[in-house]
Amino acid sequence: MTSKTKANRGPSAGPENRRALLAAAREVFATEGFSAPLSAIARRAGVGQGSLYRHFPDRTTLAIAIFDENLADLEAFVDRPESTLDGLLDRVIEQALASTALIDLVSANPHDPHTAHLAERLDAVVSRLLTREQAAGRLGEHVTPPDVILAVSMLAGVLARSDPADRPDVARRAWALFHAAFAPG
Amino acid sequence: MTSKTKANRGPSAGPENRRALLAAAREVFATEGFSAPLSAIARRAGVGQGSLYRHFPDRTTLAIAIFDENLADLEAFVDRPESTLDGLLDRVIEQALASTALIDLVSANPHDPHTAHLAERLDAVVSRLLTREQAAGRLGEHVTPPDVILAVSMLAGVLARSDPADRPDVARRAWALFHAAFAPG
Amino acid sequence: MTSKTKANRGPSAGPENRRALLAAAREVFATEGFSAPLSAIARRAGVGQGSLYRHFPDRTTLAIAIFDENLADLEAFVDRPESTLDGLLDRVIEQALASTALIDLVSANPHDPHTAHLAERLDAVVSRLLTREQAAGRLGEHVTPPDVILAVSMLAGVLARSDPADRPDVARRAWALFHAAFAPG
Amino acid sequence: MTSKTKANRGPSAGPENRRALLAAAREVFATEGFSAPLSAIARRAGVGQGSLYRHFPDRTTLAIAIFDENLADLEAFVDRPESTLDGLLDRVIEQALASTALIDLVSANPHDPHTAHLAERLDAVVSRLLTREQAAGRLGEHVTPPDVILAVSMLAGVLARSDPADRPDVARRAWALFHAAFAPG
DNA sequence: AATGAATGAGGATTCATTCAT
DNA sequence: GATGAATGAATCCTCATTCAT
């Protein structure tokens, strides 16, 4: 007798499932928006609904996990001494949708310790980069971390709402505006 | 026989219902977000579900009607010779949520004639204002209408995602950035 | 093209649906217990899920509506001057399951105005009957309405938990106990 | 390599786990009702889901095991010559919820050998007590074991449905009724 | 024999949309 | 043309049960 039910691969499938869920969530959120059905994510990950809920009890937890990875990327990026604000922006642009969702999340739950932690990490990344750019004379001394975060936030937001094909152009134009605002002297 | 059902006021209620629906939609979208249930709008308007559908066959149609009114406001505003870009921004800030939804809509349906028409009107408003500001020497010659629209779009976006209480502050900071970018010479 | 979707019979189906839902709820609760799926009730009533929720927003509302009908029956019963406590019990026995659910509901939500109202009505029914029985010398003067309600409650509870086939016997034995306790002199 | 997973303590943990599961089940059933999720019991017992299923293949088995312990308590109680029916009731009252579940179980599965065995033991406990009370003249000769079991059943039922805070009062009132019914002469 | 993750069926609830009146 | 009830698909979430380790 053949069964329609997927084989239970046991606990060892756990970490693999988690990875698959995160990857699926990235794809589904990117194509269908942040409010896509969670069931679609489980399906695309090839994982039962229950497993999704075990790993990520709610949509927010899932989002935080994604942002956590994104931030780890950004942190690795700023650890490289030659990294620039432009480079940071490139990464934000690549992750436009996730970035907006991150920023939405942080602004929507300013008191949640998890999101607060993410906000701090983002702040740290931006501050380090800003200090470095200012030291190199590439950025005006008047620019503050909140300015940059606001710019990043606006940029991510507009990109998330743009047709993917237009994003490079939109990003270039937006960034030019901020360049003018952030220019030294 | 007394009936609990609201009296059917007949065809003459048409225009009034339309107005009530638009007003209700503004309030509901503002308080519950753009994806609020349409039934909530009909209820708040004191109108049957069916009438909502008759006037506005779908959510987009309703949104377009709102933006149409908003644009008429903006057009009236720029008709006054003393109006400035800052003044335009004030209006956008007041309507942050609707403005973002408009921009979302326009970017999501670039080929729909209705949204294209809205986009053109927004463009015209911005262009007139821009020309005037540049003539007065208050804006750099390098600034183009798309720059301003992009700035407006980003501003509206970030405001829509902000806690209403923070909006004035966010708007002020964001606008300072664009001021720097748009400054003459 | 034939459609699987049931025809929309329009608002006129409303009262009929409500009746069908109540009848279905009685049957389903009786056969499957008070925690039977609401979807089963809608299905048995031949009504959409949404209609069930429109008429009865939650399980409690549905239960209250059932009890409301039951109480109306009991009230009609005590309006007949020849009605006795034994007769009341017969009715409670017939409605054992619903009666227990009613009592559960009333004890679980003592502060809900709806359940409080049901409790008052039940109290009134019992008090009237009790007074009449005491006047006729068929019940001891020491018996109070709460005593009777407690007895009814215990009886209904035990019946609800009994195999339907055993109920007459269980009821007879239980009632004999209370007779002894309630006897005059 | 450190593991988050609880150490597998091997077969020797068996009896200990069984005890922990029973204790956890008592607590969980008492606080969340008899239909609480089994996973909650395993969690509170600090035991894997699988172990729960090994010890108790289904909810009924678990319930029977609890009642088995309760009955052992009652049996020990009636072994003491000074024990009374009132004392028995006190114990039933303390275990109101479990007692009702027991009675539910017994009535729902009258043909299951396990529940039949429990019923017999309960019967024996009651009979011994009854005989003793009648011999002492504290109980009427007309009272039979089924009468007492029925009374106990009704009492347990009503208590299980009562607000815990009201239970002492409800128990006192109910017991007064049965006292009257059971009184000698 | 214990562990705990995986599975998916099932149930509650919401809401866009239709349609008789 | 207005009304609002009816419909059911879709989504969220829970939990009993299985099973690799």
PDB file of C-alpha atoms in Angstrom, chain D:
ATOM      1  CA  MET D   1      29.964  18.477  21.565  1.00  0.00           C
ATOM      2  CA  THR D   2      27.310  19.835  23.824  1.00  0.00           C
ATOM      3  CA  SER D   3      23.728  18.977  23.116  1.00  0.00           C
ATOM      4  CA  LYS D   4      20.545  20.859  23.981  1.00  0.00           C
ATOM      5  CA  THR D   5      18.761  17.536  23.966  1.00  0.00           C
ATOM      6  CA  LYS D   6      17.979  16.009  27.302  1.00  0.00           C
ATOM      7  CA  ALA D   7      20.186  13.075  28.060  1.00  0.00           C
ATOM      8  CA  ASN D   8      18.641   9.790  27.247  1.00  0.00           C
ATOM      9  CA  ARG D   9      18.733   8.161  30.650  1.00  0.00           C
ATOM     10  CA  GLY D  10      17.893   4.784  29.231  1.00  0.00           C
ATOM     11  CA  PRO D  11      15.490   2.115  30.377  1.00  0.00           C
ATOM     12  CA  SER D  12      16.047   2.769  34.071  1.00  0.00           C
ATOM     13  CA  ALA D  13      14.048   5.955  33.709  1.00  0.00           C
ATOM     14  CA  GLY D  14      10.944   3.958  32.893  1.00  0.00           C
ATOM     15  CA  PRO D  15       9.179   3.722  36.241  1.00  0.00           C
ATOM     16  CA  GLU D  16      10.204   7.214  37.167  1.00  0.00           C
ATOM     17  CA  ASN D  17       8.799   8.560  33.925  1.00  0.00           C
ATOM     18  CA  ARG D  18       5.573   6.758  34.504  1.00  0.00           C
ATOM     19  CA  ARG D  19       5.185   8.391  37.883  1.00  0.00           C
ATOM     20  CA  ALA D  20       6.102  11.776  36.520  1.00  0.00           C
ATOM     21  CA  LEU D  21       3.545  11.392  33.745  1.00  0.00           C
ATOM     22  CA  LEU D  22       0.781  10.460  36.134  1.00  0.00           C
ATOM     23  CA  ALA D  23       1.555  13.378  38.403  1.00  0.00           C
ATOM     24  CA  ALA D  24       1.722  15.726  35.442  1.00  0.00           C
ATOM     25  CA  ALA D  25      -1.533  14.410  34.065  1.00  0.00           C
ATOM     26  CA  ARG D  26      -3.266  15.053  37.376  1.00  0.00           C
ATOM     27  CA  GLU D  27      -2.076  18.607  37.431  1.00  0.00           C
ATOM     28  CA  VAL D  28      -2.793  19.336  33.808  1.00  0.00           C
ATOM     29  CA  PHE D  29      -6.220  17.729  33.872  1.00  0.00           C
ATOM     30  CA  ALA D  30      -7.034  19.646  37.034  1.00  0.00           C
ATOM     31  CA  THR D  31      -6.002  23.005  35.645  1.00  0.00           C
ATOM     32  CA  GLU D  32      -6.903  22.699  31.995  1.00  0.00           C
ATOM     33  CA  GLY D  33      -9.624  20.107  31.966  1.00  0.00           C
ATOM     34  CA  PHE D  34      -9.709  16.519  30.837  1.00  0.00           C
ATOM     35  CA  SER D  35      -9.281  17.374  27.174  1.00  0.00           C
ATOM     36  CA  ALA D  36      -6.021  19.201  27.648  1.00  0.00           C
ATOM     37  CA  PRO D  37      -3.389  18.394  25.017  1.00  0.00           C
ATOM     38  CA  LEU D  38      -1.364  15.341  25.804  1.00  0.00           C
ATOM     39  CA  SER D  39       1.738  17.189  24.766  1.00  0.00           C
ATOM     40  CA  ALA D  40       1.232  19.504  27.726  1.00  0.00           C
ATOM     41  CA  ILE D  41       1.357  16.504  30.016  1.00  0.00           C
ATOM     42  CA  ALA D  42       4.557  15.194  28.502  1.00  0.00           C
ATOM     43  CA  ARG D  43       6.108  18.623  28.736  1.00  0.00           C
ATOM     44  CA  ARG D  44       5.160  19.123  32.343  1.00  0.00           C
ATOM     45  CA  ALA D  45       6.427  15.673  33.165  1.00  0.00           C
ATOM     46  CA  GLY D  46       9.724  16.520  31.519  1.00  0.00           C
ATOM     47  CA  VAL D  47       9.363  13.489  29.325  1.00  0.00           C
ATOM     48  CA  GLY D  48       9.325  12.946  25.590  1.00  0.00           C
ATOM     49  CA  GLN D  49       6.075  12.608  23.689  1.00  0.00           C
ATOM     50  CA  GLY D  50       7.066   9.129  22.645  1.00  0.00           C
ATOM     51  CA  SER D  51       7.511   8.002  26.219  1.00  0.00           C
ATOM     52  CA  LEU D  52       4.057   9.176  27.096  1.00  0.00           C
ATOM     53  CA  TYR D  53       2.675   7.057  24.280  1.00  0.00           C
ATOM     54  CA  ARG D  54       4.731   4.104  25.331  1.00  0.00           C
ATOM     55  CA  HIS D  55       3.393   4.207  28.873  1.00  0.00           C
ATOM     56  CA  PHE D  56      -0.131   5.264  27.990  1.00  0.00           C
ATOM     57  CA  PRO D  57      -1.139   4.503  24.421  1.00  0.00           C
ATOM     58  CA  ASP D  58      -4.141   6.789  24.618  1.00  0.00           C
ATOM     59  CA  ARG D  59      -5.926   9.288  26.778  1.00  0.00           C
ATOM     60  CA  THR D  60      -8.179   6.636  28.246  1.00  0.00           C
ATOM     61  CA  THR D  61      -5.325   4.483  29.405  1.00  0.00           C
ATOM     62  CA  LEU D  62      -3.860   7.472  31.169  1.00  0.00           C
ATOM     63  CA  ALA D  63      -7.180   8.268  32.775  1.00  0.00           C
ATOM     64  CA  ILE D  64      -7.599   4.700  33.933  1.00  0.00           C
ATOM     65  CA  ALA D  65      -4.180   4.775  35.530  1.00  0.00           C
ATOM     66  CA  ILE D  66      -5.103   7.897  37.449  1.00  0.00           C
ATOM     67  CA  PHE D  67      -8.351   6.394  38.664  1.00  0.00           C
ATOM     68  CA  ASP D  68      -6.534   3.293  39.614  1.00  0.00           C
ATOM     69  CA  GLU D  69      -4.427   5.304  42.010  1.00  0.00           C
ATOM     70  CA  ASN D  70      -7.438   7.189  43.291  1.00  0.00           C
ATOM     71  CA  LEU D  71      -9.241   3.942  43.968  1.00  0.00           C
ATOM     72  CA  ALA D  72      -6.236   2.582  45.797  1.00  0.00           C
ATOM     73  CA  ASP D  73      -6.471   5.660  48.009  1.00  0.00           C
ATOM     74  CA  LEU D  74     -10.139   5.079  48.631  1.00  0.00           C
ATOM     75  CA  GLU D  75      -9.533   1.425  49.382  1.00  0.00           C
ATOM     76  CA  ALA D  76      -6.892   2.324  51.908  1.00  0.00           C
ATOM     77  CA  PHE D  77      -9.343   4.772  53.366  1.00  0.00           C
ATOM     78  CA  VAL D  78     -12.156   2.286  53.881  1.00  0.00           C
ATOM     79  CA  ASP D  79      -9.692  -0.158  55.370  1.00  0.00           C
ATOM     80  CA  ARG D  80      -9.581   2.131  58.359  1.00  0.00           C
ATOM     81  CA  PRO D  81     -12.483   1.070  60.592  1.00  0.00           C
ATOM     82  CA  GLU D  82     -13.371   4.583  61.647  1.00  0.00           C
ATOM     83  CA  SER D  83     -13.907   5.812  58.088  1.00  0.00           C
ATOM     84  CA  THR D  84     -17.350   7.134  57.210  1.00  0.00           C
ATOM     85  CA  LEU D  85     -19.385   7.905  54.158  1.00  0.00           C
ATOM     86  CA  ASP D  86     -18.815  11.590  54.833  1.00  0.00           C
ATOM     87  CA  GLY D  87     -15.116  10.942  54.762  1.00  0.00           C
ATOM     88  CA  LEU D  88     -15.443   9.198  51.443  1.00  0.00           C
ATOM     89  CA  LEU D  89     -17.281  12.164  50.095  1.00  0.00           C
ATOM     90  CA  ASP D  90     -14.566  14.478  51.253  1.00  0.00           C
ATOM     91  CA  ARG D  91     -12.124  12.535  49.188  1.00  0.00           C
ATOM     92  CA  VAL D  92     -14.392  12.522  46.172  1.00  0.00           C
ATOM     93  CA  ILE D  93     -14.819  16.243  46.526  1.00  0.00           C
ATOM     94  CA  GLU D  94     -11.080  16.779  46.550  1.00  0.00           C
ATOM     95  CA  GLN D  95     -10.803  14.791  43.380  1.00  0.00           C
ATOM     96  CA  ALA D  96     -13.982  16.098  41.826  1.00  0.00           C
ATOM     97  CA  LEU D  97     -12.606  16.490  38.379  1.00  0.00           C
ATOM     98  CA  ALA D  98     -10.884  13.153  38.262  1.00  0.00           C
ATOM     99  CA  SER D  99     -13.916  11.525  39.790  1.00  0.00           C
ATOM    100  CA  THR D 100     -16.207  12.828  37.111  1.00  0.00           C
ATOM    101  CA  ALA D 101     -13.839  11.771  34.425  1.00  0.00           C
ATOM    102  CA  LEU D 102     -13.747   8.333  35.999  1.00  0.00           C
ATOM    103  CA  ILE D 103     -17.489   8.125  36.027  1.00  0.00           C
ATOM    104  CA  ASP D 104     -17.700   9.400  32.494  1.00  0.00           C
ATOM    105  CA  LEU D 105     -15.248   6.797  31.478  1.00  0.00           C
ATOM    106  CA  VAL D 106     -17.016   3.993  33.214  1.00  0.00           C
ATOM    107  CA  SER D 107     -20.361   4.944  31.776  1.00  0.00           C
ATOM    108  CA  ALA D 108     -18.952   5.477  28.311  1.00  0.00           C
ATOM    109  CA  ASN D 109     -17.189   2.126  28.183  1.00  0.00           C
ATOM    110  CA  PRO D 110     -19.306  -0.223  30.270  1.00  0.00           C
ATOM    111  CA  HIS D 111     -17.937  -3.243  28.451  1.00  0.00           C
ATOM    112  CA  ASP D 112     -14.270  -2.459  28.577  1.00  0.00           C
ATOM    113  CA  PRO D 113     -12.695  -4.883  31.087  1.00  0.00           C
ATOM    114  CA  HIS D 114     -10.472  -2.165  32.514  1.00  0.00           C
ATOM    115  CA  THR D 115     -13.271   0.224  33.271  1.00  0.00           C
ATOM    116  CA  ALA D 116     -15.460  -2.614  34.462  1.00  0.00           C
ATOM    117  CA  HIS D 117     -12.777  -3.500  36.917  1.00  0.00           C
ATOM    118  CA  LEU D 118     -12.639   0.060  38.194  1.00  0.00           C
ATOM    119  CA  ALA D 119     -16.387   0.066  38.559  1.00  0.00           C
ATOM    120  CA  GLU D 120     -16.271  -3.086  40.608  1.00  0.00           C
ATOM    121  CA  ARG D 121     -13.667  -1.704  42.902  1.00  0.00           C
ATOM    122  CA  LEU D 122     -15.652   1.475  43.409  1.00  0.00           C
ATOM    123  CA  ASP D 123     -18.667  -0.653  44.117  1.00  0.00           C
ATOM    124  CA  ALA D 124     -16.757  -2.654  46.710  1.00  0.00           C
ATOM    125  CA  VAL D 125     -15.549   0.464  48.460  1.00  0.00           C
ATOM    126  CA  VAL D 126     -19.013   1.900  48.633  1.00  0.00           C
ATOM    127  CA  SER D 127     -20.584  -1.347  49.744  1.00  0.00           C
ATOM    128  CA  ARG D 128     -18.207  -1.846  52.603  1.00  0.00           C
ATOM    129  CA  LEU D 129     -18.764   1.645  53.810  1.00  0.00           C
ATOM    130  CA  LEU D 130     -22.474   1.397  53.427  1.00  0.00           C
ATOM    131  CA  THR D 131     -22.710  -1.818  55.374  1.00  0.00           C
ATOM    132  CA  ARG D 132     -20.670  -0.335  58.164  1.00  0.00           C
ATOM    133  CA  GLU D 133     -22.754   2.824  58.301  1.00  0.00           C
ATOM    134  CA  GLN D 134     -26.003   0.889  58.304  1.00  0.00           C
ATOM    135  CA  ALA D 135     -24.741  -1.383  61.047  1.00  0.00           C
ATOM    136  CA  ALA D 136     -23.996   1.714  63.107  1.00  0.00           C
ATOM    137  CA  GLY D 137     -27.494   2.973  62.456  1.00  0.00           C
ATOM    138  CA  ARG D 138     -26.249   6.035  60.696  1.00  0.00           C
ATOM    139  CA  LEU D 139     -27.861   5.156  57.397  1.00  0.00           C
ATOM    140  CA  GLY D 140     -31.310   3.892  56.504  1.00  0.00           C
ATOM    141  CA  GLU D 141     -31.667   0.223  55.617  1.00  0.00           C
ATOM    142  CA  HIS D 142     -33.348   1.154  52.367  1.00  0.00           C
ATOM    143  CA  VAL D 143     -30.189   2.683  50.967  1.00  0.00           C
ATOM    144  CA  THR D 144     -28.397   0.531  48.409  1.00  0.00           C
ATOM    145  CA  PRO D 145     -24.899   0.718  46.995  1.00  0.00           C
ATOM    146  CA  PRO D 146     -26.189   1.884  43.615  1.00  0.00           C
ATOM    147  CA  ASP D 147     -27.968   4.715  45.405  1.00  0.00           C
ATOM    148  CA  VAL D 148     -24.758   5.849  46.977  1.00  0.00           C
ATOM    149  CA  ILE D 149     -22.797   5.498  43.770  1.00  0.00           C
ATOM    150  CA  LEU D 150     -25.394   7.495  41.970  1.00  0.00           C
ATOM    151  CA  ALA D 151     -25.211  10.175  44.613  1.00  0.00           C
ATOM    152  CA  VAL D 152     -21.447  10.226  44.458  1.00  0.00           C
ATOM    153  CA  SER D 153     -21.607  10.420  40.719  1.00  0.00           C
ATOM    154  CA  MET D 154     -24.017  13.318  40.756  1.00  0.00           C
ATOM    155  CA  LEU D 155     -22.016  15.110  43.379  1.00  0.00           C
ATOM    156  CA  ALA D 156     -18.753  14.662  41.538  1.00  0.00           C
ATOM    157  CA  GLY D 157     -20.395  15.829  38.348  1.00  0.00           C
ATOM    158  CA  VAL D 158     -21.806  18.999  39.759  1.00  0.00           C
ATOM    159  CA  LEU D 159     -18.550  19.802  41.479  1.00  0.00           C
ATOM    160  CA  ALA D 160     -16.536  19.300  38.344  1.00  0.00           C
ATOM    161  CA  ARG D 161     -18.745  21.864  36.671  1.00  0.00           C
ATOM    162  CA  SER D 162     -18.565  24.355  39.506  1.00  0.00           C
ATOM    163  CA  ASP D 163     -16.179  27.194  39.952  1.00  0.00           C
ATOM    164  CA  PRO D 164     -13.489  25.822  42.272  1.00  0.00           C
ATOM    165  CA  ALA D 165     -14.200  28.626  44.708  1.00  0.00           C
ATOM    166  CA  ASP D 166     -17.818  27.580  44.996  1.00  0.00           C
ATOM    167  CA  ARG D 167     -17.129  23.904  45.424  1.00  0.00           C
ATOM    168  CA  PRO D 168     -17.140  23.684  49.192  1.00  0.00           C
ATOM    169  CA  ASP D 169     -20.498  25.381  49.325  1.00  0.00           C
ATOM    170  CA  VAL D 170     -21.984  23.346  46.514  1.00  0.00           C
ATOM    171  CA  ALA D 171     -20.687  20.169  48.097  1.00  0.00           C
ATOM    172  CA  ARG D 172     -22.194  21.045  51.459  1.00  0.00           C
ATOM    173  CA  ARG D 173     -25.595  21.802  49.975  1.00  0.00           C
ATOM    174  CA  ALA D 174     -25.638  18.729  47.792  1.00  0.00           C
ATOM    175  CA  TRP D 175     -24.545  16.508  50.570  1.00  0.00           C
ATOM    176  CA  ALA D 176     -27.297  17.847  52.789  1.00  0.00           C
ATOM    177  CA  LEU D 177     -29.812  16.690  50.215  1.00  0.00           C
ATOM    178  CA  PHE D 178     -28.405  13.216  50.140  1.00  0.00           C
ATOM    179  CA  HIS D 179     -28.210  13.088  53.913  1.00  0.00           C
ATOM    180  CA  ALA D 180     -31.912  13.682  54.028  1.00  0.00           C
ATOM    181  CA  ALA D 181     -32.503  10.956  51.491  1.00  0.00           C
ATOM    182  CA  PHE D 182     -30.198   8.502  53.210  1.00  0.00           C
ATOM    183  CA  ALA D 183     -31.257   9.162  56.774  1.00  0.00           C
ATOM    184  CA  PRO D 184     -32.352   6.151  58.793  1.00  0.00           C
ATOM    185  CA  GLY D 185     -35.907   5.476  59.631  1.00  0.00           C
TER     186      GLY D 185
END
